[in-house]
PDB file of C-alpha atoms in Angstrom:
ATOM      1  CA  UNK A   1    -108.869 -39.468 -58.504  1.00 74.00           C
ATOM      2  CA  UNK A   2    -108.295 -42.338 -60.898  1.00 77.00           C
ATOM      3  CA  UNK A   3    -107.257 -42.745 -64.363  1.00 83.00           C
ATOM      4  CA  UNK A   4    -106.909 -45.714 -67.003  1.00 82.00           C
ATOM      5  CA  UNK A   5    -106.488 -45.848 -70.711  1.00 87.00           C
ATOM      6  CA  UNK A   6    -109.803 -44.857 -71.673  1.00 90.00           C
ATOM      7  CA  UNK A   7    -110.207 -42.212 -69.215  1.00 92.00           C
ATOM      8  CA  UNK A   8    -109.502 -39.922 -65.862  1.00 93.00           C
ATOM      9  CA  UNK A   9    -112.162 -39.168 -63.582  1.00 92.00           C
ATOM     10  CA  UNK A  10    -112.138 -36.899 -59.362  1.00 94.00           C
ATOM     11  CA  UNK A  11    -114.505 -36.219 -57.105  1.00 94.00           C
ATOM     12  CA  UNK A  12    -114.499 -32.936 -55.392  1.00 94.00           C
ATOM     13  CA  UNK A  13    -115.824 -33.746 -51.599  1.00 94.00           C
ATOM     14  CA  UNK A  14    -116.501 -31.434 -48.988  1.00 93.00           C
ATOM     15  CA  UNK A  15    -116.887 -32.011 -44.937  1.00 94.00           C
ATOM     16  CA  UNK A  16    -120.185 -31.622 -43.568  1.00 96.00           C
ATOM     17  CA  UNK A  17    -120.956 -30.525 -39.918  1.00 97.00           C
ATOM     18  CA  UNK A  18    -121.148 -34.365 -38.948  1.00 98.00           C
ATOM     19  CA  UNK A  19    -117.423 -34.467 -39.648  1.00 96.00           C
ATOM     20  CA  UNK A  20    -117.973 -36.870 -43.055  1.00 97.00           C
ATOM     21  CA  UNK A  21    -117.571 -36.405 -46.335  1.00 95.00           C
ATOM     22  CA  UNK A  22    -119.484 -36.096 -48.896  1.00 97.00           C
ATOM     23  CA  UNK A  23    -119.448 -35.384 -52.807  1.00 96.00           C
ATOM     24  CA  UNK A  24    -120.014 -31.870 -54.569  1.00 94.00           C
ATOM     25  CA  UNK A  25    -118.205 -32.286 -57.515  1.00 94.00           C
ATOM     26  CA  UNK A  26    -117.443 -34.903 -60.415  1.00 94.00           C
ATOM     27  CA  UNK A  27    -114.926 -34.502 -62.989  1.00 93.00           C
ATOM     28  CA  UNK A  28    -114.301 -37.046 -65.725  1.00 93.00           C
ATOM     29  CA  UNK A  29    -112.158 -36.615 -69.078  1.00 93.00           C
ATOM     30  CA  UNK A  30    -112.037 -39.086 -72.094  1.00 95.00           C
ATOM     31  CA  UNK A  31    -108.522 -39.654 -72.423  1.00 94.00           C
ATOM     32  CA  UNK A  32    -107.006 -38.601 -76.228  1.00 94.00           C
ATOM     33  CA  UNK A  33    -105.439 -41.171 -78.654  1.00 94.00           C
ATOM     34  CA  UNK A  34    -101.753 -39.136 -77.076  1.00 94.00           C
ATOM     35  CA  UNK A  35    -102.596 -39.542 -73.787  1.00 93.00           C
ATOM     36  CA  UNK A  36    -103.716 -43.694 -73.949  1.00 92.00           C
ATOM     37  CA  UNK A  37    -100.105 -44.360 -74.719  1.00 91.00           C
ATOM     38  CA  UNK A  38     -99.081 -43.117 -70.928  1.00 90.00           C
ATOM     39  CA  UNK A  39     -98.177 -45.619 -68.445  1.00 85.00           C
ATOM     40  CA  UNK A  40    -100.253 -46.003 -65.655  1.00 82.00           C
ATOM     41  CA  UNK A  41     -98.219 -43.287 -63.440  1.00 81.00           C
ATOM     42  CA  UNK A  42     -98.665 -40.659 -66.245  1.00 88.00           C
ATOM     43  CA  UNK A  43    -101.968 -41.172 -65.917  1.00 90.00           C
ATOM     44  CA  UNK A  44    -102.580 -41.052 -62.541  1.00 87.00           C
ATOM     45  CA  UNK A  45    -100.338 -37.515 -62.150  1.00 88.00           C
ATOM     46  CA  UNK A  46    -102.992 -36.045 -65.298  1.00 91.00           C
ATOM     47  CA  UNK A  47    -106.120 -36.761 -63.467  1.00 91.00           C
ATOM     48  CA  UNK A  48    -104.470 -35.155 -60.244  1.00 91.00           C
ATOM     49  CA  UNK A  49    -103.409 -31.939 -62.721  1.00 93.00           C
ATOM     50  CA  UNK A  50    -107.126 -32.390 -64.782  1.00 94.00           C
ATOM     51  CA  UNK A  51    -108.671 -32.483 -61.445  1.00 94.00           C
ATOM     52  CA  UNK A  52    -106.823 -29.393 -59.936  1.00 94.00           C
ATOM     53  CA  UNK A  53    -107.608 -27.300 -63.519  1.00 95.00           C
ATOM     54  CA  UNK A  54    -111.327 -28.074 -63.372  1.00 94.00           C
ATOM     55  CA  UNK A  55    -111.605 -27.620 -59.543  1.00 94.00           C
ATOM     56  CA  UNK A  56    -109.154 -24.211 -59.941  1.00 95.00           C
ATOM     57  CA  UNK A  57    -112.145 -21.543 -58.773  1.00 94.00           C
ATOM     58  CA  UNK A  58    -113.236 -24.056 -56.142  1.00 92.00           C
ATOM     59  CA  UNK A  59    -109.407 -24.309 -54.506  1.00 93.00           C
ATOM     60  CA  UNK A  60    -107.590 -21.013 -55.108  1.00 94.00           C
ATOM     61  CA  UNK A  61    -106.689 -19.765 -51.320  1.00 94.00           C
ATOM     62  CA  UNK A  62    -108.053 -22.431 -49.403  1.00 92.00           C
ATOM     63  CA  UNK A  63    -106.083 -25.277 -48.179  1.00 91.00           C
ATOM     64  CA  UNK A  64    -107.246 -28.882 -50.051  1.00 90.00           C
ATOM     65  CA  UNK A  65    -105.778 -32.392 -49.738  1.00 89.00           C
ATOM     66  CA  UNK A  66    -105.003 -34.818 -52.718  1.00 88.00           C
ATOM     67  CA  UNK A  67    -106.271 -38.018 -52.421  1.00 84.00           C
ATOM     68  CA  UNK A  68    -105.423 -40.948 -54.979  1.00 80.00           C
ATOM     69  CA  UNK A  69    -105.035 -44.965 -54.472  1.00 73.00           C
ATOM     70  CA  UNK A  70    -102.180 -45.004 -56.410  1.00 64.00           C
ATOM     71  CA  UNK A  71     -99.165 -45.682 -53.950  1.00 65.00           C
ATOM     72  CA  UNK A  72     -96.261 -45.077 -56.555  1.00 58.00           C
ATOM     73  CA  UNK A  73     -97.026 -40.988 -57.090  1.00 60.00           C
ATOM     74  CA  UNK A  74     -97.380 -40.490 -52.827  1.00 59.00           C
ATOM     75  CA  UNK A  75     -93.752 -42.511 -53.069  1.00 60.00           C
ATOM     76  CA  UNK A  76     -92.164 -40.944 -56.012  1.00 58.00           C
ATOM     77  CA  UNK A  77     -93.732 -37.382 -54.492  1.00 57.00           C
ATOM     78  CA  UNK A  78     -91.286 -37.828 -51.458  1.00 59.00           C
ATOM     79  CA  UNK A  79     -87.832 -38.679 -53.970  1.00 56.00           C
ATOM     80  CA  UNK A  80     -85.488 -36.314 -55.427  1.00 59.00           C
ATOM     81  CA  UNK A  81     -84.892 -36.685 -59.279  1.00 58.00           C
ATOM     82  CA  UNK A  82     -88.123 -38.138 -60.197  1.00 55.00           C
ATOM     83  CA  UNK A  83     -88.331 -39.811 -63.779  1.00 58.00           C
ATOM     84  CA  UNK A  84     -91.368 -40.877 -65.247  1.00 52.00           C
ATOM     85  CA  UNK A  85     -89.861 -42.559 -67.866  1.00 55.00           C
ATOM     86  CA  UNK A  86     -89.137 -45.692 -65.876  1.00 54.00           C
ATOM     87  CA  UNK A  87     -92.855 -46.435 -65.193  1.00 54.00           C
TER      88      UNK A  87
END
């Protein structure tokens, strides 16, 4: 998953029998005029939630793993009292 100001995009993979991974599934989402004002952590946790909403019927009862380069929301995801306001 990824996401700037103009935009959030995911890519749903799945594991083959050779043990790699490889792409099913692309999601990507024009960000509004509302959601460009975010800082870059906002955005990041909306393409996770975007992702998981379009993916939904894909996901429901299996186990999945998130994946995002964005070090700050696997950090913050392990703190207490989280506040996005200080991004």
């Amino acid at each position: 998953m990824d996401a700037c100001k103009l935009g959030l995009d995911a890519v749903r993979l799945q594991q083959g029998a050779d043990g790699r991974f490889y792409p099913i599934h692309y999601m990507s989402k024009k960000t509004s005029i509302q959601e460009e004002k975010l800082c870059s952590y906002e955005l990041e946790v909306l393409a996770v939630i975007e992702a998981l909403k379009k993916f939904r019927n894909y996901l429901l009862g299996r186990k999945f793993r998130i994946q995002t380069d964005y070090a700050a929301i696997c950090e913050n995801t392990r703190k207490e009292g989280i506040n996005t306001k200080d991004c």
